[in-house]
Amino acid sequence: MALLSELKEMVIYGNMAGIEEKTKECLKQGLQPSQLISEALIPAMDTVGEKYKNGEIFVPEMLVAAKSMQLSMGILKPLIAAGDLKTAGTVLIGTVQGDLHDIGKNLVAMMLEGAGFQVVDLGTDVAPEVFVDKVREINPDILGMSALLTTTVPQMGVVVEALKKAGLRENVKVVVGGAAVTPEYAIQIGADGYCPDATGAVDWARQVVQK
Ligand code: B12
């Protein structure tokens, strides 16, 4: 589909000026918001990651690509989140300390909201004690943590330990995700779940609150 590849290219080349128009055009042509995300925006970020790894682009280019994706997501978010109004459960989510990547975390939050969950987002670079204090304060059904850097993944284990120490571990289900996280690591730190993507996170969250 030409429109989808055009949208994808606009993210890859960081075309911030035109991306919102293109997103609207895609919707006008009948494409679904979820399709724009899974067939254009996410594949675009994969390409950007590859180019960065191969030394073809650098952090500034990666940043404008990310900003372009966020502009497009800004248009899609209300459409996805409009789905369901009743609360399926509460999810506390954040990116761990030292890590500023938030696109994937935002996508997970957005999809969960769309599925009817109330989502409290702590943002990025969240210190373990901030996660723990917020769990104590709002008593969520689920705590979701995101990490994209191999250097920040260990923070997830630190948070799980801090929850145990605070006597809160049994009160909340912990799910981890992000490109640098593996299912094995989730088991190793005693998390309740790992999901590779946002749709998986929604399925997992639904199962957890049903139990
Ligand atoms: C965009 C980007 C940036 C942007 C981030 C902007 C932002 N607002 O997020 C900027 C330019 C700031 C950036 C900075 C850096 N980055 Co960067 N970045 C990326 C890039 C290209 C895309 C990430 C992304 O958004 N992907 C798209 C989203 C949708 O995917 P996702 O995050 O994986 O999320 C999905 C799943 O993982 C899952 N998920 C995510 N979170 C959660 C949470 C839960 C609870 C669940 C269930 C699921 C889940 O669901 C999501 C949706 O399907 C990746 C390459 C890549 N392909 O991953 C590199 C990458 C992550 N960055 C990398 C690096 C090295 C850096 C820097 C250190 C570069 C530098 N020298 O400064 C800094 C670190 C800054 C910091 N302290 O965090 C490396 C990491 C290497 C490693 N393994 O550690 C990567 C892999 C690039 C590479 N190939 O080398 N980066």
Short mmCIF file of C-alpha atoms and ligand atoms in Angstrom, two decimals:
data_model
loop_
_atom_site.label_atom_id
_atom_site.label_comp_id
_atom_site.label_asym_id
_atom_site.label_seq_id
_atom_site.Cartn_x
_atom_site.Cartn_y
_atom_site.Cartn_z
CA MET A 1 0.00 0.00 0.00
CA ALA A 2 1.63 3.20 -1.23
CA LEU A 3 0.24 5.42 1.51
CA LEU A 4 1.62 3.19 4.25
CA SER A 5 5.09 3.16 2.72
CA GLU A 6 4.94 6.93 2.34
CA LEU A 7 4.06 7.27 6.02
CA LYS A 8 6.85 4.87 6.95
CA GLU A 9 9.39 6.85 4.87
CA MET A 10 8.29 10.07 6.56
CA VAL A 11 9.16 8.62 9.95
CA ILE A 12 12.48 7.20 8.74
CA TYR A 13 13.53 10.54 7.25
CA GLY A 14 12.04 12.58 10.10
CA ASN A 15 9.59 14.56 8.02
CA MET A 16 7.98 16.35 10.95
CA ALA A 17 6.34 19.00 8.77
CA GLY A 18 4.30 16.61 6.68
CA ILE A 19 3.61 13.62 8.88
CA GLU A 20 0.40 14.79 10.51
CA GLU A 21 -1.17 15.56 7.13
CA LYS A 22 -0.09 12.17 5.81
CA THR A 23 -1.53 10.42 8.87
CA LYS A 24 -4.87 12.15 8.32
CA GLU A 25 -4.77 11.24 4.64
CA CYS A 26 -4.24 7.56 5.51
CA LEU A 27 -7.25 7.66 7.86
CA LYS A 28 -9.35 9.42 5.25
CA GLN A 29 -8.57 6.62 2.83
CA GLY A 30 -10.06 4.15 5.32
CA LEU A 31 -6.88 2.74 6.87
CA GLN A 32 -7.24 1.75 10.51
CA PRO A 33 -5.16 3.46 13.25
CA SER A 34 -3.81 0.09 14.42
CA GLN A 35 -2.74 -0.68 10.85
CA LEU A 36 -0.82 2.60 10.60
CA ILE A 37 0.98 1.72 13.82
CA SER A 38 1.83 -1.89 13.03
CA GLU A 39 2.51 -1.56 9.29
CA ALA A 40 4.19 1.83 9.06
CA LEU A 41 5.24 3.44 12.35
CA ILE A 42 6.79 0.45 14.14
CA PRO A 43 8.57 -0.93 11.03
CA ALA A 44 9.92 2.60 10.46
CA MET A 45 11.51 2.64 13.90
CA ASP A 46 13.04 -0.78 13.22
CA THR A 47 14.64 0.61 10.07
CA VAL A 48 15.85 3.65 12.00
CA GLY A 49 17.41 1.34 14.62
CA GLU A 50 19.18 -0.65 11.89
CA LYS A 51 20.52 2.50 10.25
CA TYR A 52 21.79 3.76 13.59
CA LYS A 53 23.47 0.44 14.30
CA ASN A 54 25.16 0.49 10.89
CA GLY A 55 26.43 4.03 11.43
CA GLU A 56 24.30 5.44 8.58
CA ILE A 57 22.52 7.88 10.91
CA PHE A 58 23.24 9.35 14.34
CA VAL A 59 21.30 10.36 17.47
CA PRO A 60 19.88 13.64 16.01
CA GLU A 61 18.34 11.76 13.08
CA MET A 62 17.03 9.10 15.44
CA LEU A 63 15.46 11.85 17.52
CA VAL A 64 13.61 13.54 14.63
CA ALA A 65 12.39 10.14 13.50
CA ALA A 66 11.05 9.53 17.01
CA LYS A 67 9.43 12.98 17.09
CA SER A 68 7.79 12.32 13.73
CA MET A 69 6.40 9.05 15.02
CA GLN A 70 5.05 10.80 18.10
CA LEU A 71 3.31 13.45 15.99
CA SER A 72 1.57 10.71 14.05
CA MET A 73 0.68 8.85 17.25
CA GLY A 74 -0.78 12.08 18.65
CA ILE A 75 -3.45 11.90 15.94
CA LEU A 76 -4.05 8.17 16.36
CA LYS A 77 -4.20 8.12 20.16
CA PRO A 78 -7.69 9.63 20.61
CA LEU A 79 -9.05 7.24 17.99
CA ILE A 80 -7.62 4.18 19.71
CA ALA A 81 -8.36 5.27 23.26
CA ALA A 82 -11.96 6.19 22.41
CA GLY A 83 -12.86 2.49 22.24
CA ASP A 84 -14.08 1.61 25.69
CA LEU A 85 -15.00 3.72 28.67
CA LYS A 86 -15.45 1.31 31.55
CA THR A 87 -12.33 0.54 33.55
CA ALA A 88 -10.98 -2.94 33.05
CA GLY A 89 -8.33 -2.40 35.74
CA THR A 90 -5.52 -0.03 36.65
CA VAL A 91 -2.05 -0.17 35.17
CA LEU A 92 0.94 1.78 36.43
CA ILE A 93 3.61 2.08 33.77
CA GLY A 94 6.99 3.71 33.29
CA THR A 95 10.43 3.48 31.71
CA VAL A 96 13.12 2.48 34.19
CA GLN A 97 15.81 4.73 35.62
CA GLY A 98 18.51 5.85 33.19
CA ASP A 99 16.37 5.13 30.15
CA LEU A 100 14.69 7.85 28.09
CA HIS A 101 13.02 5.70 25.44
CA ASP A 102 9.27 6.09 25.65
CA ILE A 103 7.74 5.41 22.25
CA GLY A 104 7.07 1.72 22.91
CA LYS A 105 5.92 2.39 26.47
CA ASN A 106 3.54 5.08 25.20
CA LEU A 107 2.20 2.68 22.62
CA VAL A 108 1.56 0.04 25.27
CA ALA A 109 -0.16 2.66 27.47
CA MET A 110 -2.26 3.81 24.53
CA MET A 111 -3.39 0.29 23.60
CA LEU A 112 -4.23 -0.50 27.23
CA GLU A 113 -6.31 2.67 27.46
CA GLY A 114 -8.03 1.63 24.26
CA ALA A 115 -8.83 -1.71 25.89
CA GLY A 116 -10.49 0.08 28.81
CA PHE A 117 -7.70 0.12 31.39
CA GLN A 118 -7.00 3.17 33.47
CA VAL A 119 -3.33 3.92 32.89
CA VAL A 120 -1.11 5.97 35.16
CA ASP A 121 2.10 6.81 33.31
CA LEU A 122 5.16 7.79 35.32
CA GLY A 123 7.12 8.75 32.19
CA THR A 124 10.78 7.93 31.65
CA ASP A 125 13.87 7.63 33.87
CA VAL A 126 11.73 6.46 36.78
CA ALA A 127 13.66 5.68 39.98
CA PRO A 128 12.80 2.44 41.85
CA GLU A 129 11.47 4.35 44.87
CA VAL A 130 9.11 6.32 42.63
CA PHE A 131 7.65 3.06 41.27
CA VAL A 132 7.30 1.70 44.81
CA ASP A 133 5.71 4.88 46.24
CA LYS A 134 3.18 5.02 43.42
CA VAL A 135 2.28 1.33 43.82
CA ARG A 136 1.63 2.03 47.49
CA GLU A 137 -0.41 5.12 46.68
CA ILE A 138 -2.71 3.87 43.92
CA ASN A 139 -2.62 0.09 44.43
CA PRO A 140 -2.70 -0.80 40.69
CA ASP A 141 -3.60 -4.25 39.37
CA ILE A 142 -0.54 -4.24 37.15
CA LEU A 143 2.88 -2.57 37.12
CA GLY A 144 4.47 -2.38 33.65
CA MET A 145 8.11 -1.47 33.16
CA SER A 146 9.89 -0.67 29.91
CA ALA A 147 13.62 -0.73 29.06
CA LEU A 148 15.35 -0.34 25.71
CA LEU A 149 18.97 -0.33 26.79
CA THR A 150 20.92 -3.36 27.95
CA THR A 151 22.45 -1.09 30.58
CA THR A 152 19.06 -0.17 32.10
CA VAL A 153 17.34 -3.58 32.02
CA PRO A 154 18.81 -4.57 35.44
CA GLN A 155 16.77 -1.72 36.96
CA MET A 156 13.70 -3.91 36.56
CA GLY A 157 15.14 -6.44 38.97
CA VAL A 158 15.95 -3.61 41.38
CA VAL A 159 12.32 -2.48 41.33
CA VAL A 160 11.01 -6.01 41.96
CA GLU A 161 13.35 -6.32 44.94
CA ALA A 162 12.29 -2.90 46.23
CA LEU A 163 8.64 -3.96 46.00
CA LYS A 164 9.42 -7.08 48.04
CA LYS A 165 11.25 -5.03 50.63
CA ALA A 166 8.29 -2.68 50.92
CA GLY A 167 5.93 -5.64 51.37
CA LEU A 168 4.04 -4.75 48.19
CA ARG A 169 5.15 -7.46 45.78
CA GLU A 170 2.10 -9.68 46.34
CA ASN A 171 -0.30 -6.76 45.75
CA VAL A 172 0.59 -6.17 42.11
CA LYS A 173 1.31 -8.17 38.96
CA VAL A 174 4.56 -7.11 37.32
CA VAL A 175 5.02 -7.19 33.54
CA VAL A 176 8.16 -6.17 31.69
CA GLY A 177 8.88 -5.30 28.08
CA GLY A 178 11.01 -3.26 25.69
CA ALA A 179 13.44 -4.29 22.98
CA ALA A 180 16.28 -5.08 25.40
CA VAL A 181 14.21 -7.36 27.66
CA THR A 182 13.93 -11.13 27.25
CA PRO A 183 11.36 -13.60 28.60
CA GLU A 184 14.23 -15.36 30.40
CA TYR A 185 15.13 -12.16 32.20
CA ALA A 186 11.51 -11.71 33.28
CA ILE A 187 11.58 -15.18 34.85
CA GLN A 188 14.97 -14.54 36.42
CA ILE A 189 13.80 -11.45 38.31
CA GLY A 190 10.48 -13.04 39.28
CA ALA A 191 8.24 -10.82 37.13
CA ASP A 192 4.78 -12.22 36.43
CA GLY A 193 4.99 -11.66 32.71
CA TYR A 194 6.86 -10.49 29.63
CA CYS A 195 5.22 -9.26 26.43
CA PRO A 196 7.04 -8.54 23.18
CA ASP A 197 4.55 -5.94 21.95
CA ALA A 198 1.56 -3.76 22.77
CA THR A 199 -1.11 -6.18 21.60
CA GLY A 200 0.49 -8.93 23.68
CA ALA A 201 0.44 -6.57 26.65
CA VAL A 202 -3.31 -6.01 26.25
CA ASP A 203 -4.02 -9.76 26.04
CA TRP A 204 -1.84 -10.42 29.06
CA ALA A 205 -3.44 -7.61 31.11
CA ARG A 206 -6.94 -8.86 30.28
CA GLN A 207 -6.06 -12.38 31.43
CA VAL A 208 -4.53 -11.09 34.66
CA VAL A 209 -7.51 -9.00 35.72
CA GLN A 210 -9.95 -11.79 34.85
CA LYS A 211 -8.26 -14.13 37.30
C1 B12 B 1 14.01 6.22 18.90
C2 B12 B 1 15.26 5.76 19.58
C3 B12 B 1 15.91 6.66 20.41
C4 B12 B 1 15.34 8.04 20.77
C5 B12 B 1 14.26 7.83 21.86
C6 B12 B 1 13.14 8.85 21.75
C7 B12 B 1 11.97 8.46 22.60
N1 B12 B 1 11.23 9.48 22.97
O1 B12 B 1 11.71 7.31 22.91
C8 B12 B 1 16.63 8.78 21.29
C9 B12 B 1 17.28 9.51 20.12
C10 B12 B 1 16.40 9.76 22.44
C11 B12 B 1 17.52 7.60 21.67
C12 B12 B 1 18.59 7.73 22.52
C13 B12 B 1 19.50 6.71 22.77
N2 B12 B 1 19.50 5.49 22.21
CO1 B12 B 1 18.03 4.77 21.20
N3 B12 B 1 16.88 4.02 19.94
C14 B12 B 1 15.77 4.43 19.36
C15 B12 B 1 15.26 3.34 18.37
C16 B12 B 1 15.69 3.77 16.96
C17 B12 B 1 13.77 3.08 18.33
C18 B12 B 1 13.13 2.73 19.67
C19 B12 B 1 11.64 2.71 19.46
O2 B12 B 1 10.98 3.70 19.76
N4 B12 B 1 11.13 1.63 18.85
C20 B12 B 1 9.72 1.52 18.47
C21 B12 B 1 8.91 1.00 19.66
C22 B12 B 1 7.44 0.92 19.24
O3 B12 B 1 9.39 -0.29 19.98
P1 B12 B 1 9.80 -0.72 21.48
O4 B12 B 1 10.26 0.44 22.23
O5 B12 B 1 10.64 -1.92 21.41
O6 B12 B 1 8.38 -1.09 22.13
C23 B12 B 1 7.58 -2.21 21.77
C24 B12 B 1 7.96 -3.48 22.56
O7 B12 B 1 9.28 -3.55 22.97
C25 B12 B 1 6.98 -3.50 23.70
N5 B12 B 1 7.24 -2.75 24.93
C26 B12 B 1 7.94 -1.63 25.14
N6 B12 B 1 7.86 -1.23 26.39
C27 B12 B 1 7.06 -2.08 27.04
C28 B12 B 1 6.64 -2.15 28.36
C29 B12 B 1 5.79 -3.18 28.76
C30 B12 B 1 5.32 -3.22 30.16
C31 B12 B 1 5.41 -4.19 27.82
C32 B12 B 1 4.55 -5.30 28.26
C33 B12 B 1 5.83 -4.13 26.50
C34 B12 B 1 6.65 -3.08 26.11
O8 B12 B 1 5.80 -2.96 23.11
C35 B12 B 1 6.19 -1.87 22.24
C36 B12 B 1 5.15 -1.74 21.15
O9 B12 B 1 5.00 -2.91 20.38
C37 B12 B 1 16.01 2.07 18.90
C38 B12 B 1 16.21 0.95 17.87
C39 B12 B 1 15.13 -0.10 17.98
N7 B12 B 1 14.71 -0.62 16.85
O10 B12 B 1 14.69 -0.48 19.06
C40 B12 B 1 17.29 2.69 19.44
C41 B12 B 1 18.09 1.98 20.54
C42 B12 B 1 17.16 1.40 21.59
N8 B12 B 1 18.87 3.07 21.12
C43 B12 B 1 20.07 2.72 21.41
C44 B12 B 1 21.05 3.57 21.99
C45 B12 B 1 22.45 3.01 22.13
C46 B12 B 1 20.71 4.88 22.43
C47 B12 B 1 21.65 5.89 23.10
C48 B12 B 1 22.57 5.28 24.22
C49 B12 B 1 22.44 6.59 22.00
C50 B12 B 1 23.49 7.59 22.49
N9 B12 B 1 24.73 7.25 22.25
O11 B12 B 1 23.16 8.60 23.05
C51 B12 B 1 20.64 6.91 23.71
C52 B12 B 1 20.22 6.57 25.15
C53 B12 B 1 19.39 7.62 25.80
C54 B12 B 1 18.79 7.11 27.11
N10 B12 B 1 19.44 7.38 28.23
O12 B12 B 1 17.76 6.46 27.10
C55 B12 B 1 20.33 1.25 21.09
C56 B12 B 1 20.32 0.36 22.36
C57 B12 B 1 21.40 -0.70 22.34
C58 B12 B 1 21.27 -1.58 23.55
N11 B12 B 1 20.91 -2.81 23.31
O13 B12 B 1 21.48 -1.16 24.66
C59 B12 B 1 19.21 0.94 20.07
C60 B12 B 1 18.73 -0.53 20.07
C61 B12 B 1 19.76 1.32 18.66
C62 B12 B 1 20.82 0.35 18.13
N12 B12 B 1 20.43 -0.53 17.22
O14 B12 B 1 21.94 0.38 18.54
N13 B12 B 1 17.14 6.46 21.07
#
